[in-house]
Short mmCIF file of C-alpha atoms and ligand atoms in Angstrom, two decimals:
data_model
loop_
_atom_site.label_atom_id
_atom_site.label_comp_id
_atom_site.label_asym_id
_atom_site.label_seq_id
_atom_site.Cartn_x
_atom_site.Cartn_y
_atom_site.Cartn_z
CA MET A 150 84.07 -7.61 11.85
CA THR A 151 80.36 -8.41 11.81
CA HIS A 152 78.65 -7.71 15.13
CA PRO A 153 77.11 -10.83 16.75
CA ALA A 154 73.70 -9.14 16.65
CA GLN A 155 73.68 -8.98 12.83
CA PRO A 156 71.08 -11.49 11.59
CA LYS A 157 71.79 -13.89 8.71
CA ALA A 158 69.29 -11.99 6.57
CA SER A 159 66.50 -9.45 7.01
CA HIS A 160 63.43 -11.63 6.55
CA PHE A 161 62.29 -15.13 7.45
CA ILE A 162 59.92 -16.58 4.85
CA ASN A 163 58.75 -20.09 4.13
CA GLY A 164 61.06 -21.60 6.75
CA GLU A 165 64.26 -19.80 5.75
CA TYR A 166 66.18 -16.55 5.95
CA VAL A 167 65.67 -14.39 2.86
CA GLU A 168 67.53 -11.24 1.82
CA ASP A 169 66.57 -8.51 -0.61
CA THR A 170 68.91 -5.54 -0.43
CA GLY A 171 66.65 -3.64 -2.81
CA GLY A 172 64.62 -2.40 0.20
CA THR A 173 65.41 0.70 2.28
CA PRO A 174 68.32 -0.04 4.67
CA ILE A 175 67.30 0.04 8.36
CA PRO A 176 70.23 0.62 10.73
CA VAL A 177 70.04 -1.05 14.14
CA ILE A 178 71.63 1.21 16.76
CA TYR A 179 72.60 -0.07 20.22
CA ALA A 180 71.09 2.44 22.65
CA TYR A 181 73.96 2.22 25.12
CA SER A 182 76.89 2.84 22.77
CA GLY A 183 75.15 4.64 19.92
CA GLU A 184 77.01 2.31 17.54
CA GLN A 185 75.35 0.67 14.54
CA ILE A 186 75.37 -3.06 15.30
CA ALA A 187 73.34 -4.41 12.38
CA THR A 188 71.51 -3.52 9.19
CA VAL A 189 68.33 -5.00 7.80
CA TYR A 190 66.41 -4.01 4.68
CA ALA A 191 62.75 -3.06 4.49
CA ALA A 192 60.63 -5.57 2.60
CA THR A 193 60.15 -4.82 -1.07
CA PRO A 194 56.72 -5.59 -2.61
CA ALA A 195 58.21 -8.91 -3.81
CA ILE A 196 59.16 -9.86 -0.23
CA VAL A 197 55.71 -8.92 1.11
CA ASP A 198 54.15 -11.02 -1.65
CA ALA A 199 56.41 -14.01 -0.94
CA ALA A 200 55.63 -13.85 2.79
CA LEU A 201 51.88 -13.74 2.22
CA GLU A 202 51.98 -16.52 -0.37
CA SER A 203 53.97 -18.75 1.98
CA ALA A 204 51.61 -17.91 4.87
CA LYS A 205 48.59 -18.77 2.72
CA ALA A 206 50.05 -22.15 1.71
CA GLY A 207 51.47 -22.93 5.16
CA GLN A 208 48.19 -22.22 6.91
CA LYS A 209 46.40 -24.93 4.94
CA ILE A 210 48.90 -27.58 6.06
CA TRP A 211 48.99 -26.32 9.66
CA ALA A 212 45.20 -26.15 10.10
CA LYS A 213 44.89 -29.80 9.03
CA MET A 214 47.13 -30.98 11.87
CA SER A 215 45.46 -31.90 15.14
CA GLY A 216 45.50 -29.37 17.95
CA THR A 217 47.68 -31.69 20.00
CA GLU A 218 50.28 -31.84 17.22
CA ARG A 219 50.25 -28.06 16.86
CA GLY A 220 50.54 -27.66 20.61
CA ARG A 221 53.54 -29.99 20.70
CA VAL A 222 55.44 -27.74 18.28
CA LEU A 223 54.67 -24.64 20.33
CA ARG A 224 55.71 -26.33 23.57
CA ARG A 225 58.96 -27.56 22.01
CA ALA A 226 59.65 -23.99 20.89
CA ALA A 227 59.01 -22.82 24.47
CA ASP A 228 61.62 -25.30 25.75
CA ILE A 229 64.19 -24.13 23.21
CA MET A 230 63.56 -20.51 24.14
CA ARG A 231 64.12 -21.26 27.80
CA GLU A 232 67.33 -23.20 27.06
CA ARG A 233 68.62 -20.19 25.09
CA ASN A 234 67.31 -17.56 27.46
CA TYR A 235 70.73 -16.02 28.10
CA ASP A 236 71.63 -15.52 24.41
CA LEU A 237 68.13 -14.32 23.58
CA SER A 238 68.33 -11.85 26.47
CA VAL A 239 71.62 -10.47 25.16
CA LEU A 240 70.01 -9.96 21.75
CA GLU A 241 66.96 -8.31 23.34
CA THR A 242 69.31 -5.95 25.17
CA TYR A 243 71.13 -5.09 21.93
CA ASP A 244 67.80 -4.58 20.17
CA THR A 245 66.20 -2.35 22.84
CA GLY A 246 68.89 -1.18 25.28
CA LYS A 247 66.92 -2.66 28.22
CA PRO A 248 69.21 -3.97 30.98
CA MET A 249 69.99 -7.68 31.25
CA GLN A 250 68.57 -7.58 34.77
CA GLU A 251 65.18 -7.21 33.02
CA THR A 252 65.64 -9.08 29.75
CA LEU A 253 66.77 -12.24 31.56
CA VAL A 254 63.39 -12.48 33.31
CA ALA A 255 60.84 -10.61 31.19
CA ASP A 256 61.32 -11.23 27.49
CA ALA A 257 62.23 -14.68 26.12
CA THR A 258 60.81 -16.09 29.37
CA SER A 259 57.50 -14.32 28.78
CA GLY A 260 57.54 -15.43 25.13
CA ALA A 261 58.16 -19.01 26.24
CA ASP A 262 55.26 -18.78 28.69
CA ALA A 263 52.94 -17.76 25.85
CA LEU A 264 54.16 -20.62 23.62
CA GLU A 265 53.73 -23.11 26.45
CA TYR A 266 50.33 -21.82 27.55
CA PHE A 267 48.79 -21.68 24.07
CA GLY A 268 50.55 -24.91 23.14
CA GLY A 269 48.72 -26.49 26.07
CA LEU A 270 45.36 -25.06 24.96
CA ALA A 271 45.72 -26.02 21.28
CA GLY A 272 44.34 -29.54 21.72
CA SER A 273 41.29 -28.35 23.65
CA LEU A 274 39.85 -25.91 21.11
CA THR A 275 36.53 -27.49 20.30
CA GLY A 276 33.03 -26.45 19.37
CA GLU A 277 29.81 -27.38 21.19
CA HIS A 278 26.74 -29.49 20.70
CA ILE A 279 23.42 -27.67 21.09
CA PRO A 280 20.35 -29.96 21.30
CA MET A 281 17.19 -28.68 19.52
CA GLY A 282 14.69 -31.44 20.27
CA GLU A 283 15.31 -34.12 17.66
CA ASP A 284 17.52 -31.77 15.67
CA TRP A 285 20.76 -30.29 16.86
CA VAL A 286 23.33 -27.62 16.14
CA TYR A 287 27.01 -28.16 16.38
CA THR A 288 29.70 -25.51 16.24
CA ILE A 289 33.21 -25.68 14.85
CA ARG A 290 35.94 -23.37 16.11
CA GLU A 291 37.89 -22.50 12.99
CA ALA A 292 41.09 -20.62 12.30
CA LEU A 293 40.75 -17.20 10.66
CA GLY A 294 43.46 -17.84 8.06
CA VAL A 295 46.46 -15.55 7.54
CA CYS A 296 47.10 -13.19 10.45
CA VAL A 297 49.37 -10.16 10.40
CA GLY A 298 51.18 -9.13 13.57
CA ILE A 299 52.72 -5.66 13.82
CA GLY A 300 54.92 -4.89 16.80
CA ALA A 301 56.07 -1.91 18.86
CA TRP A 302 59.73 -1.61 19.88
CA ASN A 303 59.61 -2.04 23.63
CA TYR A 304 59.17 -5.84 23.88
CA PRO A 305 60.22 -7.32 20.51
CA THR A 306 60.46 -10.97 21.61
CA GLN A 307 57.41 -10.88 23.83
CA ILE A 308 55.17 -9.18 21.26
CA ALA A 309 56.25 -11.64 18.52
CA CYS A 310 55.23 -14.53 20.83
CA TRP A 311 52.12 -12.99 22.40
CA LYS A 312 50.69 -12.62 18.89
CA GLY A 313 52.22 -15.71 17.30
CA ALA A 314 51.41 -18.28 20.00
CA PRO A 315 47.60 -17.87 20.14
CA ALA A 316 47.38 -17.35 16.37
CA LEU A 317 49.27 -20.57 15.68
CA ALA A 318 47.49 -22.54 18.41
CA CYS A 319 44.21 -21.85 16.59
CA GLY A 320 45.59 -23.07 13.25
CA ASN A 321 46.36 -19.70 11.65
CA SER A 322 49.59 -18.67 10.00
CA MET A 323 51.29 -15.35 10.67
CA VAL A 324 53.31 -12.70 8.92
CA PHE A 325 54.93 -10.63 11.66
CA LYS A 326 56.42 -7.19 11.07
CA PRO A 327 58.56 -6.04 13.97
CA SER A 328 59.09 -2.37 14.72
CA GLU A 329 61.77 -0.90 12.46
CA THR A 330 63.50 0.24 15.67
CA THR A 331 63.95 -3.32 17.01
CA PRO A 332 63.98 -5.73 14.07
CA LEU A 333 66.26 -8.46 15.46
CA CYS A 334 64.42 -10.58 18.05
CA ALA A 335 61.39 -11.71 16.02
CA LEU A 336 63.76 -13.42 13.55
CA LYS A 337 65.01 -15.61 16.40
CA VAL A 338 61.43 -16.48 17.37
CA ALA A 339 60.79 -17.62 13.78
CA GLU A 340 64.03 -19.62 13.69
CA ILE A 341 63.16 -21.39 16.96
CA LEU A 342 59.60 -22.21 15.88
CA PHE A 343 60.96 -23.92 12.76
CA GLU A 344 63.57 -25.77 14.73
CA ALA A 345 60.70 -27.01 16.90
CA GLY A 346 58.94 -28.50 13.86
CA LEU A 347 56.67 -25.75 12.53
CA PRO A 348 55.84 -26.36 8.84
CA ALA A 349 57.36 -23.86 6.41
CA GLY A 350 55.28 -20.74 5.84
CA VAL A 351 53.37 -20.80 9.12
CA TYR A 352 55.35 -18.01 10.84
CA ASN A 353 57.10 -15.43 8.67
CA VAL A 354 58.93 -12.24 9.59
CA VAL A 355 59.31 -9.26 7.27
CA GLN A 356 61.01 -5.97 8.09
CA GLY A 357 59.95 -2.45 7.33
CA MET A 358 58.42 0.84 8.40
CA GLY A 359 54.74 1.86 8.42
CA GLU A 360 54.57 1.47 4.64
CA VAL A 361 55.26 -2.27 4.84
CA GLY A 362 52.75 -2.56 7.70
CA GLY A 363 50.21 -0.74 5.52
CA ALA A 364 50.84 -3.09 2.58
CA LEU A 365 50.21 -6.09 4.82
CA VAL A 366 47.07 -4.66 6.43
CA THR A 367 45.40 -3.88 3.10
CA ASP A 368 46.29 -7.13 1.33
CA PRO A 369 43.22 -9.25 0.49
CA ARG A 370 45.04 -12.45 1.51
CA VAL A 371 45.06 -11.25 5.13
CA ASP A 372 42.18 -12.16 7.47
CA LYS A 373 43.25 -10.58 10.74
CA VAL A 374 45.53 -7.80 11.96
CA SER A 375 46.94 -7.58 15.47
CA LEU A 376 48.81 -4.35 16.19
CA THR A 377 50.79 -3.22 19.20
CA GLY A 378 51.55 0.47 18.83
CA SER A 379 50.42 4.00 19.50
CA VAL A 380 46.83 5.28 19.34
CA PRO A 381 47.36 7.33 16.13
CA THR A 382 48.81 4.27 14.34
CA GLY A 383 46.00 2.14 15.77
CA LYS A 384 43.36 4.45 14.30
CA LYS A 385 44.96 4.23 10.84
CA VAL A 386 45.41 0.45 10.94
CA TYR A 387 41.89 -0.16 12.31
CA ALA A 388 40.40 1.99 9.52
CA ALA A 389 42.47 0.25 6.83
CA ALA A 390 41.47 -3.20 8.13
CA ALA A 391 37.81 -2.17 8.24
CA ALA A 392 37.75 -1.63 4.48
CA ASP A 393 37.79 -5.41 4.00
CA MET A 394 36.05 -6.22 7.31
CA LYS A 395 39.20 -7.86 8.68
CA HIS A 396 39.36 -8.96 12.29
CA VAL A 397 41.52 -6.74 14.51
CA THR A 398 43.21 -6.67 17.86
CA MET A 399 44.58 -3.27 18.89
CA GLU A 400 47.02 -3.03 21.80
CA LEU A 401 47.66 0.70 22.05
CA GLY A 402 48.93 3.39 24.37
CA GLY A 403 47.84 4.62 27.78
CA LYS A 404 48.07 7.25 30.49
CA SER A 405 47.00 5.00 33.29
CA PRO A 406 46.09 6.04 36.84
CA MET A 407 47.56 4.51 39.96
CA ILE A 408 45.63 5.57 43.06
CA VAL A 409 47.23 5.53 46.51
CA PHE A 410 44.87 5.99 49.46
CA ASP A 411 45.99 7.30 52.88
CA ASP A 412 45.77 3.82 54.43
CA ALA A 413 48.05 2.17 51.86
CA ASP A 414 51.30 0.45 52.80
CA ILE A 415 53.63 3.22 51.67
CA ASP A 416 56.56 1.02 50.66
CA ASN A 417 54.34 -1.24 48.57
CA ALA A 418 52.73 1.77 46.91
CA VAL A 419 56.16 3.29 46.21
CA GLY A 420 57.30 -0.08 44.82
CA GLY A 421 54.23 -0.20 42.57
CA ALA A 422 54.88 3.35 41.36
CA ILE A 423 58.52 2.48 40.61
CA ASN A 424 57.57 -0.70 38.70
CA GLY A 425 54.79 1.17 36.92
CA ASN A 426 57.00 4.06 35.78
CA PHE A 427 60.63 3.07 35.58
CA TYR A 428 60.72 -0.58 34.42
CA SER A 429 62.15 -0.61 30.88
CA SER A 430 62.98 3.05 31.53
CA GLY A 431 59.29 3.85 31.39
CA GLN A 432 58.77 2.43 27.89
CA VAL A 433 55.78 0.29 28.86
CA CYS A 434 52.26 0.86 27.52
CA SER A 435 50.41 -0.06 30.72
CA ASN A 436 52.47 2.21 33.00
CA GLY A 437 50.68 4.01 35.81
CA THR A 438 52.08 7.41 34.90
CA ARG A 439 49.43 9.42 36.76
CA VAL A 440 50.05 8.57 40.40
CA PHE A 441 47.21 10.02 42.47
CA VAL A 442 48.23 10.21 46.14
CA GLN A 443 45.72 11.12 48.86
CA LYS A 444 46.77 14.31 50.61
CA GLY A 445 47.33 12.76 54.06
CA ILE A 446 50.36 10.73 52.95
CA LYS A 447 51.58 12.80 50.03
CA GLU A 448 54.81 14.19 51.53
CA LYS A 449 55.73 10.87 53.18
CA PHE A 450 55.12 9.08 49.88
CA LEU A 451 57.26 11.58 47.95
CA ALA A 452 60.12 11.39 50.45
CA ARG A 453 60.24 7.59 50.34
CA LEU A 454 59.88 7.60 46.54
CA ALA A 455 62.80 10.02 46.09
CA GLU A 456 64.94 7.91 48.44
CA ARG A 457 64.24 4.68 46.55
CA VAL A 458 64.54 6.20 43.07
CA GLY A 459 67.99 7.38 44.19
CA ASN A 460 68.99 3.69 44.37
CA ALA A 461 68.49 3.14 40.61
CA VAL A 462 71.71 1.88 39.00
CA LEU A 463 72.24 3.48 35.60
CA GLY A 464 74.97 1.95 33.49
CA ASP A 465 76.02 -0.71 31.03
CA PRO A 466 72.85 -2.70 30.23
CA MET A 467 74.95 -5.88 29.81
CA ASP A 468 76.05 -5.58 33.46
CA GLU A 469 73.46 -7.47 35.51
CA ALA A 470 73.87 -4.96 38.36
CA THR A 471 72.38 -2.22 36.14
CA SER A 472 68.72 -1.67 36.98
CA PHE A 473 67.91 1.23 34.66
CA GLY A 474 68.80 1.48 30.98
CA PRO A 475 68.77 4.10 28.22
CA MET A 476 65.89 5.18 25.99
CA VAL A 477 65.60 3.02 22.88
CA THR A 478 66.71 5.77 20.47
CA GLN A 479 68.06 9.30 20.42
CA ASN A 480 64.71 10.37 18.95
CA GLN A 481 62.75 8.83 21.84
CA MET A 482 65.14 10.50 24.30
CA ASP A 483 64.52 13.88 22.63
CA ILE A 484 60.73 13.38 22.74
CA VAL A 485 60.83 12.48 26.44
CA MET A 486 63.17 15.39 27.29
CA GLY A 487 60.64 17.67 25.53
CA TYR A 488 57.99 16.47 28.00
CA VAL A 489 60.35 16.99 30.95
CA GLU A 490 60.88 20.59 29.86
CA LYS A 491 57.11 21.07 29.46
CA GLY A 492 56.56 19.71 32.98
CA LYS A 493 59.00 22.29 34.36
CA ALA A 494 57.57 25.12 32.23
CA GLU A 495 53.97 24.35 33.23
CA GLY A 496 54.86 24.59 36.93
CA ALA A 497 55.15 20.97 38.16
CA ARG A 498 57.51 20.51 41.15
CA LEU A 499 60.57 18.45 40.22
CA ILE A 500 61.31 15.90 42.95
CA CYS A 501 64.16 14.04 41.24
CA GLY A 502 65.77 13.53 37.84
CA GLY A 503 64.68 15.98 35.18
CA LYS A 504 67.76 15.77 32.99
CA ARG A 505 69.87 13.52 30.81
CA ALA A 506 72.27 11.36 32.77
CA ASP A 507 75.89 12.42 32.48
CA MET A 508 77.06 9.30 30.63
CA ASP A 509 77.15 7.61 27.22
CA GLY A 510 73.92 6.24 25.78
CA PHE A 511 70.45 7.72 25.47
CA PHE A 512 69.89 7.98 29.24
CA ILE A 513 67.35 10.15 31.01
CA GLU A 514 67.38 10.10 34.81
CA PRO A 515 64.29 8.59 36.41
CA THR A 516 62.14 11.69 36.87
CA VAL A 517 59.36 12.45 39.36
CA PHE A 518 57.16 15.54 39.22
CA ALA A 519 54.84 16.42 42.13
CA ASP A 520 51.97 18.94 42.35
CA VAL A 521 50.97 17.94 38.84
CA THR A 522 47.49 19.12 37.85
CA ASP A 523 45.05 17.39 35.50
CA ASP A 524 45.45 19.96 32.73
CA MET A 525 49.25 19.79 32.48
CA THR A 526 50.64 18.22 29.29
CA ILE A 527 52.60 15.63 31.31
CA ALA A 528 49.33 14.48 32.92
CA ARG A 529 47.42 14.20 29.64
CA GLU A 530 49.76 12.75 27.01
CA GLU A 531 51.53 9.41 26.88
CA ILE A 532 55.25 10.14 27.36
CA PHE A 533 56.68 6.61 27.04
CA GLY A 534 59.73 7.40 29.12
CA PRO A 535 60.80 7.57 32.79
CA VAL A 536 58.60 10.48 33.85
CA MET A 537 56.18 10.00 36.75
CA SER A 538 53.50 12.57 37.52
CA VAL A 539 52.26 12.68 41.12
CA LEU A 540 48.88 14.36 41.62
CA ASP A 541 47.05 14.82 44.93
CA PHE A 542 43.41 14.16 45.78
CA ASP A 543 40.96 14.39 48.69
CA THR A 544 38.08 11.97 48.10
CA GLU A 545 37.40 8.65 46.42
CA GLU A 546 34.63 10.11 44.27
CA GLU A 547 36.87 12.91 43.07
CA VAL A 548 39.82 10.67 42.22
CA VAL A 549 37.73 8.17 40.26
CA ALA A 550 36.26 10.96 38.11
CA ARG A 551 39.70 12.46 37.50
CA ALA A 552 41.30 9.07 36.79
CA ASN A 553 38.66 8.38 34.13
CA ASP A 554 38.98 11.80 32.51
CA THR A 555 41.22 10.65 29.65
CA GLU A 556 40.81 9.21 26.15
CA PHE A 557 42.91 6.20 27.25
CA GLY A 558 41.82 3.14 29.23
CA LEU A 559 44.58 0.57 29.29
CA SER A 560 45.40 -0.05 32.98
CA ALA A 561 44.63 1.18 36.48
CA GLY A 562 45.83 0.37 39.98
CA VAL A 563 44.68 0.98 43.55
CA PHE A 564 46.71 0.79 46.75
CA THR A 565 44.66 0.58 49.96
CA LYS A 566 44.16 -1.77 52.90
CA ASP A 567 40.38 -1.32 52.64
CA PHE A 568 39.34 -4.17 50.36
CA THR A 569 35.74 -3.04 49.98
CA ARG A 570 37.01 0.27 48.67
CA ALA A 571 39.61 -1.40 46.46
CA HIS A 572 37.01 -3.48 44.61
CA ARG A 573 34.54 -0.59 44.44
CA VAL A 574 37.14 1.76 42.94
CA ILE A 575 38.37 -0.82 40.42
CA GLY A 576 34.73 -1.44 39.46
CA ASN A 577 34.36 2.26 38.65
CA LEU A 578 37.59 2.73 36.71
CA GLU A 579 37.53 2.66 32.91
CA ALA A 580 40.47 0.34 32.17
CA GLY A 581 41.08 -3.14 30.80
CA SER A 582 43.94 -4.42 32.97
CA CYS A 583 43.71 -3.53 36.66
CA PHE A 584 45.72 -4.14 39.82
CA ILE A 585 45.01 -4.08 43.55
CA ASN A 586 48.06 -3.46 45.74
CA SER A 587 50.31 -4.28 42.79
CA TYR A 588 51.19 -2.84 39.41
CA ASN A 589 52.08 -4.10 35.91
CA ASP A 590 51.92 -7.86 36.41
CA ALA A 591 51.14 -9.47 33.04
CA PRO A 592 50.93 -13.26 33.37
CA VAL A 593 49.92 -15.12 30.21
CA GLU A 594 46.97 -16.66 32.08
CA ALA A 595 45.28 -13.25 32.50
CA PRO A 596 43.59 -11.25 29.71
CA PHE A 597 45.54 -8.13 28.72
CA GLY A 598 44.24 -5.13 26.78
CA GLY A 599 42.54 -1.77 26.92
CA VAL A 600 39.20 0.02 26.64
CA LYS A 601 38.41 3.40 25.03
CA ALA A 602 41.26 4.59 22.75
CA SER A 603 43.70 2.09 24.31
CA GLY A 604 42.48 -0.79 22.26
CA VAL A 605 40.15 -3.45 21.02
CA GLY A 606 40.34 -7.15 21.87
CA ARG A 607 42.51 -8.95 24.40
CA GLU A 608 45.85 -10.72 24.30
CA ASN A 609 46.84 -13.66 26.51
CA SER A 610 44.53 -16.06 28.37
CA LYS A 611 41.61 -17.94 26.82
CA GLU A 612 40.28 -14.56 25.64
CA ALA A 613 43.01 -14.42 22.98
CA ILE A 614 41.64 -17.63 21.45
CA LYS A 615 38.37 -15.82 20.71
CA HIS A 616 40.29 -13.17 18.81
CA PHE A 617 42.22 -15.64 16.63
CA SER A 618 39.36 -17.99 15.73
CA GLN A 619 35.75 -17.89 14.59
CA VAL A 620 32.77 -20.13 15.16
CA LYS A 621 30.87 -21.90 12.40
CA SER A 622 27.44 -23.19 13.44
CA VAL A 623 25.80 -26.11 11.67
CA TYR A 624 22.06 -26.85 12.03
CA VAL A 625 21.30 -30.55 11.53
CA ARG A 626 17.68 -31.49 10.78
CA MET A 627 16.65 -35.09 11.46
CA GLY A 628 13.11 -34.93 10.04
CA ASP A 629 11.46 -33.54 6.91
CA VAL A 630 11.80 -29.94 5.80
CA GLU A 631 8.51 -28.00 6.08
CA ALA A 632 8.02 -25.16 3.59
CA ALA A 633 5.12 -22.71 2.97
CA PHE A 634 4.78 -23.83 -0.63
P1 NAD B 14 54.04 3.10 16.55
O1 NAD B 14 52.57 3.26 16.57
O2 NAD B 14 54.86 4.21 16.05
O3 NAD B 14 54.46 1.81 15.67
C1 NAD B 14 53.96 0.54 15.96
C2 NAD B 14 54.13 -0.35 14.74
O4 NAD B 14 53.22 0.06 13.72
C3 NAD B 14 55.53 -0.30 14.11
O5 NAD B 14 55.89 -1.60 13.72
C4 NAD B 14 55.30 0.58 12.89
O6 NAD B 14 56.22 0.33 11.84
C5 NAD B 14 53.90 0.20 12.49
N1 NAD B 14 53.17 1.19 11.69
C6 NAD B 14 53.29 2.54 11.72
N2 NAD B 14 52.42 3.09 10.85
C7 NAD B 14 51.73 2.08 10.27
C8 NAD B 14 50.69 2.01 9.30
N3 NAD B 14 50.18 3.11 8.75
N4 NAD B 14 50.21 0.80 8.94
C9 NAD B 14 50.70 -0.33 9.51
N5 NAD B 14 51.69 -0.33 10.42
C10 NAD B 14 52.20 0.86 10.81
O7 NAD B 14 54.44 2.69 18.04
P2 NAD B 14 55.89 2.56 18.67
O8 NAD B 14 56.45 3.93 18.82
O9 NAD B 14 56.66 1.54 17.95
O10 NAD B 14 55.55 1.97 20.12
C11 NAD B 14 55.14 2.75 21.18
C12 NAD B 14 53.64 2.74 21.32
O11 NAD B 14 53.18 1.41 21.42
C13 NAD B 14 53.18 3.42 22.58
O12 NAD B 14 52.04 4.21 22.31
C14 NAD B 14 52.82 2.27 23.50
O13 NAD B 14 51.88 2.58 24.49
C15 NAD B 14 52.31 1.27 22.53
N6 NAD B 14 52.39 -0.09 23.09
C16 NAD B 14 51.23 -0.72 23.44
C17 NAD B 14 51.27 -1.99 24.03
C18 NAD B 14 50.00 -2.70 24.43
O14 NAD B 14 50.06 -3.92 24.57
N7 NAD B 14 48.89 -2.04 24.63
C19 NAD B 14 52.50 -2.60 24.25
C20 NAD B 14 53.66 -1.93 23.87
C21 NAD B 14 53.58 -0.67 23.30
#
């Protein structure tokens, strides 16, 4: 019998599901049972071509509609997503293995927020009038054209919406390629957008590995590329897009610092460290995986952390009581276990976890290492799994320098009751998305993105509009034209 997660077809092009079994088969494995629940096929060159042609034609129709009309479609799609939140959450759980306790509140809901927010902005995207004496300049905020979105596997619904909603609000069309690991959810986003009234061709989904992503990025019909992925992929995609001077947004990896001063509320800091390391089993780009704790409260912090991590409920992700799910794939589990072994071998002190959970599924116990030093592999490389490194520090000056000593710059957090210090420290940290006495909040109203190797551009908020549109300026002369000859 066909599993309920099996989509009607692999791709969504020009307003309908399209199949082409000539592409490489991509098995979809449920991370909890290890069973294959669906198969999709990587896009062949003919599928890529059809998606880009439909996006090119659809964009022309879409850009001619008023912003208010475009916004109405996006807001209708947001309503449909909210009505279907339960079913979409089940699919997200099948796609990623993340527990329903999370997917019910963080995926389709976050996607719907983006559709609603950018739907609301769509009618207000205007240019300006610049007086020049009797003459004047006016500006027009224009769509870029055809945008390509390429997703990572940790938030398949959210990423499809965070890229699609601002792109569409500005009058662009999109061809979205989900991660080959989680190909299911973006198809539902496309289906819902069309149900909400989106013209055919404006949002297309094609499946495939890096090769298909590469074909999209280098195609001359494409005007902009927005990638969510790792730094090495980001470097390749940025370079490929540069060949044709395409616009880019790069949402990449991190090794973010979370700094806990002696005066911090310990339970809040522990809560922040848990949210910033173990949500989605640690598969979150902005995680605060280097937790710097000032020496005065280190042992108290570790004791409370171990106690609370012990309350994690590992189990069936479909059971809403489960608060901690498996790794997305066997491969990701093996990579993360490799880091756990390195942490032990390089002399970090294991506080809890440190092994696979004794159960079905690709589970690794939530793991905390203490006495981690800056040069250890687990303190330098992005692990993308449930492995927290706790490092100690003495002074503010020292911790800021150490926190910044990384190629990454996605996020950073500070826990302290001293607000002057909190703002000063945040001001000195090299990161794009920061938190004071909190960690990992990502509301659509706030810009999200990294500095240094963690990325270029911003998603969410009004900032995203700048990255999905361009400004044309028009000088209007009222008098005669003077010329030298
Ligand atoms: P990845 O870099 O392996 O793949 C990301 C996407 O890029 C996939 O869809 C993949 O098929 C595609 N791709 C790979 N090679 C390509 C190429 N040459 N040309 C075009 N496309 C190509 O990343 P992943 O393992 O899927 O996801 C984990 C990474 O994503 C982590 O580093 C994580 O930090 C990052 N991430 C960042 C954010 C953010 O917003 N900053 C959010 C989630 C995940």
